[in-house]
Coordinates of C-alpha atoms and ligand atoms in Angstrom, one line a residue:
M1 CA -23.8 12.1 -23.8
T2 CA -26.9 10.7 -22.1
P3 CA -28.7 13.6 -20.4
P4 CA -30.0 12.9 -17.0
Q5 CA -33.5 11.5 -17.4
A6 CA -36.5 13.6 -16.5
D7 CA -38.6 12.2 -13.7
T8 CA -40.9 13.3 -11.0
D9 CA -38.9 14.8 -8.2
G10 CA -35.2 15.0 -8.9
V11 CA -34.3 11.9 -7.0
A12 CA -31.5 9.9 -8.6
V13 CA -31.1 7.0 -6.2
E14 CA -33.5 5.9 -3.5
L15 CA -32.7 3.0 -1.1
R16 CA -35.5 1.9 1.2
G17 CA -35.1 -0.5 4.1
I18 CA -31.9 -2.1 2.8
T19 CA -30.9 -5.0 5.2
K20 CA -27.9 -7.1 4.6
R21 CA -26.7 -9.8 7.0
F22 CA -23.4 -11.7 7.0
P23 CA -22.8 -14.6 9.3
G24 CA -22.7 -13.1 12.7
T25 CA -23.1 -9.5 11.5
L26 CA -26.0 -7.3 10.6
A27 CA -24.0 -5.0 8.2
N28 CA -27.0 -3.0 7.0
D29 CA -30.1 -2.7 9.1
S30 CA -33.1 -1.2 7.2
V31 CA -31.1 1.6 5.7
D32 CA -32.9 4.4 3.8
L33 CA -30.8 6.7 1.6
T34 CA -31.9 9.3 -0.9
V35 CA -29.5 10.9 -3.4
R36 CA -30.8 13.8 -5.4
R37 CA -29.8 14.8 -8.9
G38 CA -26.9 17.2 -8.9
E39 CA -25.8 16.5 -5.3
I40 CA -22.6 15.3 -3.7
H41 CA -23.8 13.0 -0.9
A42 CA -21.2 11.9 1.7
L43 CA -21.7 8.6 3.4
M44 CA -19.8 8.4 6.7
G45 CA -19.4 6.1 9.6
E46 CA -16.9 4.3 11.7
N47 CA -15.0 1.3 10.4
G48 CA -17.4 -1.6 10.0
A49 CA -20.5 0.7 10.0
G50 CA -21.7 -0.8 6.7
K51 CA -20.8 1.8 4.1
S52 CA -19.0 -0.4 1.6
T53 CA -21.7 -3.1 2.1
L54 CA -24.4 -0.6 1.2
M55 CA -22.6 0.5 -1.9
S56 CA -22.0 -3.1 -2.9
V57 CA -25.8 -3.7 -2.6
L58 CA -26.5 -0.6 -4.7
Y59 CA -24.0 -1.6 -7.3
G60 CA -25.2 -5.2 -7.7
M61 CA -22.2 -6.8 -6.1
E62 CA -24.1 -8.1 -3.1
R63 CA -27.8 -9.0 -2.8
A64 CA -29.8 -7.4 0.0
D65 CA -31.8 -9.6 2.3
A66 CA -34.6 -7.0 2.3
G67 CA -35.3 -3.6 0.9
S68 CA -35.8 -1.9 -2.5
I69 CA -33.8 0.3 -4.9
R70 CA -35.2 2.9 -7.2
I71 CA -33.1 4.6 -9.8
D72 CA -34.7 7.7 -11.4
G73 CA -38.0 6.7 -9.9
R74 CA -38.0 3.2 -11.3
E75 CA -37.7 0.1 -9.1
V76 CA -34.7 -2.0 -10.1
S77 CA -33.1 -5.3 -9.1
F78 CA -29.5 -5.8 -10.0
A79 CA -28.0 -9.2 -10.3
S80 CA -24.5 -7.8 -11.2
P81 CA -22.6 -4.6 -11.6
S82 CA -23.3 -4.7 -15.4
D83 CA -27.0 -4.3 -14.6
A84 CA -26.2 -1.4 -12.3
M85 CA -24.1 0.2 -15.1
A86 CA -26.9 -0.2 -17.6
A87 CA -29.1 1.7 -15.2
G88 CA -26.7 4.6 -15.1
L89 CA -24.6 3.9 -12.0
G90 CA -20.8 3.8 -12.0
M91 CA -18.4 2.9 -9.2
V92 CA -14.8 3.8 -8.8
H93 CA -13.2 1.1 -6.6
Q94 CA -10.4 1.8 -4.3
S95 CA -8.0 -0.6 -6.1
F96 CA -8.4 0.5 -9.6
K97 CA -9.5 -2.0 -12.2
L98 CA -7.5 -0.8 -15.2
F99 CA -5.1 -2.5 -17.6
D100 CA -1.6 -1.1 -17.0
S101 CA -0.2 -2.1 -20.3
L102 CA -3.0 -0.4 -22.3
T103 CA -3.3 3.3 -23.2
V104 CA -5.7 5.7 -21.5
A105 CA -8.0 5.6 -24.6
E106 CA -8.0 1.8 -24.7
N107 CA -8.9 1.6 -21.1
V108 CA -11.7 4.2 -21.3
V109 CA -13.5 2.5 -24.2
Y110 CA -12.7 -1.1 -23.1
A111 CA -15.7 -3.4 -23.6
A112 CA -17.7 -0.4 -25.0
E113 CA -15.5 0.3 -28.0
P114 CA -16.5 2.5 -30.9
R115 CA -16.5 0.3 -33.9
R116 CA -16.1 0.9 -37.7
F117 CA -16.7 -2.0 -40.0
G118 CA -16.6 -4.3 -37.0
L119 CA -13.2 -3.2 -35.9
V120 CA -12.3 -1.0 -32.9
D121 CA -12.0 2.5 -34.2
R122 CA -8.9 3.8 -32.4
A123 CA -9.1 7.3 -33.8
A124 CA -12.7 7.6 -32.6
A125 CA -11.6 6.2 -29.2
R126 CA -9.0 8.9 -28.9
R127 CA -11.4 11.6 -30.0
R128 CA -13.9 10.4 -27.5
V129 CA -11.4 10.6 -24.6
R130 CA -10.4 14.1 -25.7
E131 CA -14.1 15.2 -25.8
L132 CA -14.9 13.7 -22.4
A133 CA -11.8 15.1 -20.9
E134 CA -12.5 18.5 -22.2
E135 CA -16.1 18.5 -21.2
H136 CA -15.4 17.5 -17.6
G137 CA -12.0 19.1 -17.0
L138 CA -10.4 15.7 -16.7
A139 CA -7.2 16.4 -18.6
V140 CA -5.2 13.3 -19.4
D141 CA -3.2 12.2 -22.5
P142 CA -5.2 9.5 -24.4
D143 CA -2.0 7.9 -25.6
A144 CA -0.3 7.5 -22.2
R145 CA 0.2 4.0 -20.8
V146 CA -2.0 3.7 -17.7
G147 CA 0.8 1.8 -15.8
E148 CA 3.0 4.9 -16.1
L149 CA 0.5 7.4 -14.7
P150 CA 0.5 8.7 -11.2
V151 CA -2.4 7.5 -9.1
G152 CA -4.4 10.7 -9.4
L153 CA -4.5 10.4 -13.1
R154 CA -5.4 6.8 -13.0
Q155 CA -8.4 7.7 -11.0
R156 CA -9.3 10.2 -13.7
V157 CA -9.2 7.4 -16.3
E158 CA -11.6 5.4 -14.1
I159 CA -14.0 8.3 -14.0
L160 CA -13.7 8.9 -17.8
K161 CA -14.5 5.2 -18.3
L162 CA -17.7 5.5 -16.3
L163 CA -18.7 8.7 -18.1
H164 CA -18.1 7.0 -21.5
R165 CA -20.6 4.4 -20.4
G166 CA -23.1 7.0 -19.6
A167 CA -23.0 6.9 -15.8
R168 CA -25.3 9.5 -14.2
T169 CA -24.5 8.6 -10.6
L170 CA -21.0 8.0 -9.5
I171 CA -20.1 6.0 -6.4
L172 CA -16.6 6.6 -5.0
D173 CA -15.5 4.5 -2.0
E174 CA -12.6 6.3 -0.2
P175 CA -11.3 7.9 -3.4
T176 CA -8.9 10.3 -1.8
A177 CA -7.1 7.8 0.6
V178 CA -4.3 7.3 -2.0
L179 CA -4.3 10.9 -3.3
T180 CA -2.0 13.8 -2.5
P181 CA -3.8 16.9 -1.2
A182 CA -3.4 18.6 -4.6
E183 CA -4.8 15.5 -6.4
A184 CA -7.7 15.4 -3.9
D185 CA -8.5 19.1 -4.6
A186 CA -8.5 18.4 -8.3
L187 CA -10.8 15.4 -7.8
F188 CA -13.3 17.6 -5.9
A189 CA -13.3 20.2 -8.6
V190 CA -14.2 17.5 -11.1
L191 CA -17.0 16.1 -8.9
K192 CA -18.5 19.5 -8.4
S193 CA -18.5 20.1 -12.1
L194 CA -20.2 16.8 -12.7
A195 CA -22.8 17.6 -10.0
S196 CA -23.5 21.0 -11.6
Q197 CA -24.4 19.1 -14.8
G198 CA -27.0 17.2 -13.0
R199 CA -25.1 14.1 -12.2
S200 CA -25.0 12.7 -8.6
V201 CA -22.1 11.5 -6.5
V202 CA -22.1 9.2 -3.5
L203 CA -18.8 9.7 -1.7
V204 CA -17.6 7.3 1.1
T205 CA -14.8 9.0 3.1
H206 CA -13.4 9.3 6.5
K207 CA -12.0 12.8 5.9
L208 CA -14.2 15.4 7.6
R209 CA -12.4 18.3 6.0
E210 CA -13.4 16.9 2.5
V211 CA -16.9 16.3 3.5
L212 CA -17.3 19.8 4.9
A213 CA -15.8 21.4 1.9
G214 CA -17.0 19.2 -0.9
S215 CA -20.4 17.7 -0.1
D216 CA -24.0 18.9 0.0
N217 CA -25.5 16.4 2.4
V218 CA -24.2 13.8 4.8
T219 CA -25.7 10.5 5.9
V220 CA -24.0 8.8 8.9
L221 CA -24.2 5.1 9.6
R222 CA -23.5 3.5 12.9
D223 CA -23.6 -0.3 13.4
G224 CA -25.5 -0.7 10.1
R225 CA -28.1 1.9 10.9
V226 CA -28.7 5.5 9.7
V227 CA -28.1 7.7 12.8
A228 CA -28.0 11.1 11.2
R229 CA -28.9 12.9 8.0
L230 CA -27.2 16.3 7.9
V231 CA -27.1 19.3 5.6
T232 CA -23.4 20.0 5.2
A233 CA -23.8 23.8 5.3
Q234 CA -25.5 23.5 8.6
T235 CA -23.3 21.0 10.4
S236 CA -19.7 20.8 11.8
A237 CA -16.9 18.4 12.2
E238 CA -17.8 17.9 15.8
E239 CA -21.4 17.1 15.1
I240 CA -20.5 14.5 12.4
A241 CA -17.9 12.9 14.6
A242 CA -20.3 12.7 17.5
A243 CA -23.0 11.1 15.2
M244 CA -20.5 8.6 14.0
T245 CA -19.2 7.5 17.4
G246 CA -22.1 8.3 19.7
R247 CA -19.8 10.4 21.9
A248 CA -17.8 13.6 21.8
V249 CA -14.5 13.1 20.0
E250 CA -11.4 15.1 20.7
L251 CA -10.1 16.0 17.2
D252 CA -6.3 16.7 16.7
R253 CA -4.8 15.9 20.1
I254 CA -1.4 17.4 21.0
H255 CA 1.3 14.9 22.0
A256 CA 4.3 15.7 24.2
P257 CA 7.7 15.4 22.5
G258 CA 9.8 12.2 22.9
T259 CA 13.1 11.9 24.7
P260 CA 15.6 10.4 22.2
G261 CA 18.1 7.9 23.4
D262 CA 20.7 5.7 21.6
V263 CA 20.7 5.3 17.8
V264 CA 18.6 2.2 16.8
L265 CA 18.5 2.6 13.0
D266 CA 21.5 4.0 11.3
V267 CA 21.4 4.4 7.5
S268 CA 24.3 5.8 5.5
G269 CA 24.7 6.4 1.8
L270 CA 21.8 4.1 1.0
S271 CA 20.8 3.7 -2.6
T272 CA 18.4 1.4 -4.5
D273 CA 17.0 1.7 -7.9
A274 CA 14.7 4.5 -6.7
V275 CA 16.5 5.9 -3.7
H276 CA 19.8 7.9 -3.7
D277 CA 22.4 8.3 -1.1
V278 CA 20.1 8.5 2.0
E279 CA 21.5 9.3 5.4
L280 CA 19.3 9.0 8.4
A281 CA 19.2 7.9 12.0
V282 CA 16.4 7.0 14.3
R283 CA 16.9 6.9 18.0
A284 CA 15.1 5.0 20.7
G285 CA 12.2 7.0 22.1
E286 CA 11.9 9.0 18.9
I287 CA 9.6 9.1 15.9
V288 CA 11.2 10.3 12.7
G289 CA 8.6 11.2 10.0
I290 CA 9.2 11.2 6.3
A291 CA 7.1 13.6 4.4
G292 CA 6.9 13.8 0.6
V293 CA 4.6 13.7 -2.3
A294 CA 3.8 10.1 -3.1
G295 CA 6.2 8.6 -5.5
N296 CA 9.4 10.3 -4.4
G297 CA 11.0 7.2 -3.1
Q298 CA 9.5 6.9 0.4
S299 CA 8.0 3.5 -0.2
E300 CA 11.1 2.2 -1.9
L301 CA 13.3 3.4 1.0
V302 CA 11.1 1.6 3.6
E303 CA 11.1 -1.5 1.4
A304 CA 14.9 -1.5 1.3
L305 CA 15.0 -1.1 5.1
A306 CA 12.6 -4.0 5.5
G307 CA 14.7 -6.2 3.3
L308 CA 12.3 -6.4 0.4
R309 CA 14.3 -4.3 -2.1
P310 CA 17.9 -4.8 -3.2
V311 CA 20.3 -2.2 -1.9
T312 CA 22.8 -1.0 -4.5
A313 CA 25.1 1.0 -2.2
G314 CA 25.4 2.1 1.4
R315 CA 25.0 0.6 4.8
V316 CA 22.1 -0.1 7.2
S317 CA 22.6 -1.0 10.8
L318 CA 20.1 -2.0 13.5
K319 CA 21.3 -1.6 17.0
S320 CA 24.9 -1.5 15.7
Q321 CA 24.5 -4.8 13.7
D322 CA 25.0 -4.5 10.0
I323 CA 21.8 -5.7 8.3
T324 CA 22.5 -4.2 4.8
H325 CA 22.1 -7.5 3.1
A326 CA 20.0 -9.4 5.7
S327 CA 16.8 -11.0 4.5
A328 CA 13.4 -9.7 5.7
T329 CA 13.1 -12.7 8.1
E330 CA 16.6 -12.1 9.5
R331 CA 15.7 -8.4 10.1
R332 CA 12.5 -9.3 11.9
A333 CA 14.5 -11.7 14.1
K334 CA 17.0 -8.9 14.9
G335 CA 14.2 -6.6 16.1
L336 CA 12.4 -4.9 13.2
A337 CA 8.6 -4.7 12.8
Y338 CA 7.0 -3.4 9.6
V339 CA 3.6 -2.1 8.7
P340 CA 3.6 -1.9 4.9
E341 CA 1.5 0.5 2.8
D342 CA -0.3 -2.3 1.0
R343 CA -2.3 -4.1 3.7
H344 CA -3.8 -6.6 1.2
A345 CA -1.0 -7.8 -1.0
V346 CA 1.9 -7.7 1.5
G347 CA 0.4 -7.2 4.9
T348 CA -2.2 -9.9 5.5
A349 CA -3.4 -13.4 4.4
P350 CA -7.1 -12.9 3.5
A351 CA -8.2 -16.5 3.8
A352 CA -6.6 -17.0 7.2
S353 CA -8.6 -16.2 10.4
V354 CA -8.2 -12.9 12.2
A355 CA -6.6 -14.7 15.1
D356 CA -4.0 -16.4 12.8
N357 CA -3.3 -13.1 11.0
L358 CA -2.6 -11.5 14.4
A359 CA -0.3 -14.4 15.3
M360 CA 1.6 -14.3 12.0
G361 CA 5.3 -13.7 12.6
H362 CA 5.1 -14.5 16.3
H363 CA 6.8 -17.9 16.0
R364 CA 9.8 -16.6 17.7
T365 CA 8.1 -14.5 20.4
S366 CA 6.7 -15.2 23.8
L367 CA 3.6 -16.5 22.2
S368 CA 5.4 -19.6 20.9
S369 CA 6.4 -22.7 22.6
R370 CA 9.4 -24.4 20.9
G371 CA 8.6 -22.7 17.6
L372 CA 4.9 -23.8 17.6
L373 CA 1.9 -21.6 18.4
P374 CA -0.5 -23.3 20.9
P375 CA -4.1 -22.5 19.8
A376 CA -5.0 -21.3 23.3
A377 CA -2.2 -18.7 23.2
V378 CA -3.2 -17.6 19.7
R379 CA -6.8 -17.1 20.9
A380 CA -5.7 -15.1 24.0
H381 CA -3.3 -13.0 21.9
A382 CA -6.1 -12.3 19.4
R383 CA -8.6 -11.3 22.2
R384 CA -6.1 -8.9 23.6
L385 CA -5.3 -7.1 20.3
V386 CA -9.0 -7.0 19.2
E387 CA -9.8 -5.2 22.4
R388 CA -6.7 -2.9 22.4
F389 CA -7.2 -1.8 18.8
G390 CA -11.0 -2.0 18.6
I391 CA -10.9 -4.4 15.7
K392 CA -14.6 -5.1 14.8
A393 CA -15.0 -8.8 13.9
S394 CA -17.9 -11.0 14.9
T395 CA -15.3 -13.6 16.2
P396 CA -11.5 -13.8 15.9
E397 CA -12.2 -17.0 13.8
V398 CA -13.6 -15.2 10.8
P399 CA -11.3 -14.9 7.8
A400 CA -9.5 -11.6 7.5
S401 CA -11.3 -11.0 4.2
A402 CA -14.5 -10.5 6.2
L403 CA -13.1 -7.4 7.9
S404 CA -14.0 -3.9 6.7
G405 CA -11.1 -1.9 5.2
G406 CA -10.3 0.1 8.4
N407 CA -10.5 -3.0 10.6
L408 CA -8.0 -4.8 8.5
Q409 CA -5.7 -1.8 8.9
K410 CA -6.1 -1.9 12.7
L411 CA -5.3 -5.6 12.6
L412 CA -2.0 -5.0 10.8
I413 CA -0.9 -2.2 13.2
G414 CA -1.9 -4.2 16.2
R415 CA 0.0 -7.3 15.1
E416 CA 3.2 -5.3 14.4
L417 CA 3.1 -3.2 17.6
A418 CA 2.7 -6.4 19.6
H419 CA 6.2 -7.6 18.5
D420 CA 7.6 -4.9 20.8
A421 CA 10.5 -4.7 18.3
P422 CA 13.1 -2.0 19.0
L423 CA 12.5 -0.6 15.5
L424 CA 9.1 0.0 13.8
L425 CA 8.8 0.9 10.2
V426 CA 5.3 2.2 9.6
E427 CA 3.8 3.4 6.3
Q428 CA 0.4 5.2 6.1
P429 CA -0.7 3.9 9.6
T430 CA -4.2 5.4 9.5
R431 CA -5.2 5.0 5.8
G432 CA -8.9 4.1 5.6
V433 CA -9.3 4.3 9.4
D434 CA -12.1 6.3 11.1
I435 CA -11.4 9.4 13.2
G436 CA -11.8 7.7 16.5
A437 CA -9.5 4.9 15.5
I438 CA -7.0 7.4 14.2
Q439 CA -6.7 8.9 17.7
N440 CA -6.3 5.4 19.1
I441 CA -3.5 4.4 16.7
H442 CA -1.8 7.7 17.2
D443 CA -1.9 7.2 21.0
Q444 CA -0.5 3.7 20.6
L445 CA 2.3 4.9 18.4
I446 CA 3.2 7.6 20.9
A447 CA 3.1 5.0 23.8
Y448 CA 5.3 2.7 21.7
R449 CA 7.8 5.5 21.3
D450 CA 7.6 6.4 25.0
A451 CA 8.4 2.8 25.9
G452 CA 11.8 3.4 24.3
H453 CA 11.3 2.1 20.8
A454 CA 12.4 3.8 17.6
V455 CA 9.8 4.6 14.9
L456 CA 10.3 5.6 11.3
L457 CA 6.9 6.9 10.0
V458 CA 6.0 7.5 6.4
S459 CA 2.7 9.2 5.8
A460 CA 1.0 11.1 3.1
E461 CA -1.0 13.0 5.8
L462 CA 1.0 16.1 6.7
S463 CA -1.1 16.6 9.9
E464 CA -0.2 13.0 11.0
I465 CA 3.5 13.7 10.4
R466 CA 3.3 17.0 12.2
G467 CA 1.3 15.5 15.1
L468 CA 3.5 12.5 15.7
A469 CA 7.1 13.1 14.5
D470 CA 9.8 14.5 16.7
R471 CA 11.9 15.2 13.5
V472 CA 10.7 15.4 9.9
L473 CA 12.7 14.5 6.9
V474 CA 11.5 15.4 3.4
M475 CA 12.1 13.2 0.4
Y476 CA 12.1 14.5 -3.1
E477 CA 13.0 12.6 -6.2
G478 CA 14.5 9.7 -4.2
R479 CA 16.7 11.9 -1.9
V480 CA 16.3 13.2 1.6
T481 CA 16.4 16.9 0.8
A482 CA 15.5 18.6 4.1
S483 CA 15.4 17.9 7.8
Y484 CA 13.3 19.8 10.3
T485 CA 12.7 19.8 14.0
K486 CA 9.0 19.4 15.2
D487 CA 8.8 23.2 15.8
E488 CA 10.2 24.1 12.4
A489 CA 8.0 21.7 10.4
D490 CA 5.0 23.9 9.7
E491 CA 2.7 23.3 6.7
R492 CA 4.3 26.0 4.6
I493 CA 7.9 24.9 5.2
L494 CA 7.1 21.3 4.5
G495 CA 5.0 22.1 1.4
L496 CA 7.9 24.0 -0.1
A497 CA 10.3 21.2 0.6
M498 CA 7.9 18.6 -0.8
A499 CA 7.7 20.6 -4.0
G500 CA 11.5 20.5 -4.3
A501 CA 12.3 24.0 -3.0
P502 CA 13.3 23.6 0.6
A503 CA 13.4 26.9 2.6
P504 CA 16.7 27.4 4.4
V505 CA 15.6 26.7 8.0
E506 CA 18.4 24.2 8.9
A507 CA 21.0 22.4 6.9
V508 CA 20.3 18.7 6.0
D509 CA 22.1 16.6 8.6
Ligands
ATP1 N1 -18.0 -10.9 3.2 C1 -18.3 -10.7 4.5 N2 -18.4 -11.7 5.4 C2 -18.7 -11.4 6.7 N3 -18.8 -10.2 7.2 C3 -18.6 -9.1 6.4 C4 -18.3 -9.3 5.0 N4 -18.2 -8.1 4.4 C5 -18.4 -7.2 5.4 N5 -18.6 -7.8 6.6 C6 -18.9 -7.2 7.9 O1 -19.9 -6.2 7.7 C7 -19.7 -5.1 8.5 C8 -19.7 -3.8 7.6 O2 -18.6 -3.8 6.8 P1 -18.3 -2.7 5.7 O3 -17.1 -3.2 4.9 O4 -19.6 -2.4 5.0 O5 -17.9 -1.5 6.6 P2 -17.4 0.0 6.2 O6 -18.4 0.9 6.8 O7 -17.2 0.1 4.7 O8 -16.0 0.1 7.0 P3 -14.6 0.7 6.6 O9 -14.7 2.2 6.9 O10 -13.6 0.1 7.5 O11 -14.3 0.5 5.2 C9 -18.4 -5.3 9.2 O12 -18.6 -5.7 10.5 C10 -17.7 -6.4 8.4 O13 -16.9 -7.2 9.2
MG2 MG1 -15.4 0.3 3.5

């Protein structure tokens, strides 16, 4: 294990005057950031504030237009991430870069394998993983196939891989967005232990609770500039939120309950490969939330309802029409809108413009004229949605790939809500979205409900489910195992049901 190098003043990473310009956007404007050894440093800011760009510059993925980087007191210039790695940096990307078909040990040592007589020494690789895992409290079976591991363990493998290569500073960009609360707690325990050994962590996150509980210092960016440097122990959620947005933010707004009307979505005895015998109904003017630990069939259920996964038994009807075997396109035509969990692979076309992405699927709506989309209508539509959802893009003509993570999410939500479909299926609506935009998306979903639409909401955020849903169903091992009214669904009750032991509040309907 490489011990942290001794140098003058305990500074691990020092960015000075980093400026990065994209066409039409000043993403980083003379940013200074100091990360000390042994600290967990949170980097916060609204969607598009420049956090990922700054980390890409630090990690050698983007070249800054101006500014300097010092690592352990020495000035560096990285042409690629391998240069950054050689200097002791390691980055965990949000979409993991692991080989699913290889084992944990093979992934950890990949491209830095222990060798014996020129051959990869598998026994040594396994030993190394065990040692590292033990040293850092990152328990994971070296022989497990990565593709079969839950997401929290895959992230551990990523961290082990960086430690194997001697990383002394870890950069994590929204690491907990895809984790369950228990997995997130476990991650923070690991980060704290790494920091106590003198390593440093730069953490990009939108979750104030995590920052307050898990970081030492906070730097806040707004519009590419540093607007606040705060000591975590001396700040508050309100102060950070105000620094991010430049105004006071109302955290956790209370919404009035809906007034349910006729049944819009009716599901009976539905089964797929991963879902068993699901009964549920969603009425007009109602939000039904599905809570559950990730991987208990929620995504598969929504995919089956959207027409993207074969149904093996049961019946689905939309406004009394049988759509059990209808294609995804037919379902959309019959009045179903869908916000998928994966905004990159399924939800959007990265090379197409923001305007075209917003118009996607609107060939049969009021936007179109005889099945065609007139450019002027597409532009006007884009301008409306960019405004309504606060999508930050220099112009609607830039490709969707130029949007920051949270802004792409706003695009997807905006496009689907604009369909005004009687039924909206929405998964993880605020993943990666900043606190101000979360309030906006929540308000828009409530307004959508109050306009008489039916909403089926799947979210890993219990507070989101509890804040929005009029009824809460819990899924466990592919089944709906409990059903609660808004009032019954407190954290404890839901937590028990999500762990497979529902408390007897109300019989499953
Ligand atoms: N390749 C690119 N081309 C053009 N503009 C870009 C590119 N990458 C980022 N930008 C712009 O730079 C700004 C900063 O984006 P960045 O991804 O750093 O934001 P962020 O703070 O990470 O936001 P989020 O919280 O949404 O992830 C945004 O306005 C974004 O649209
Ligand atoms: Mg980002």
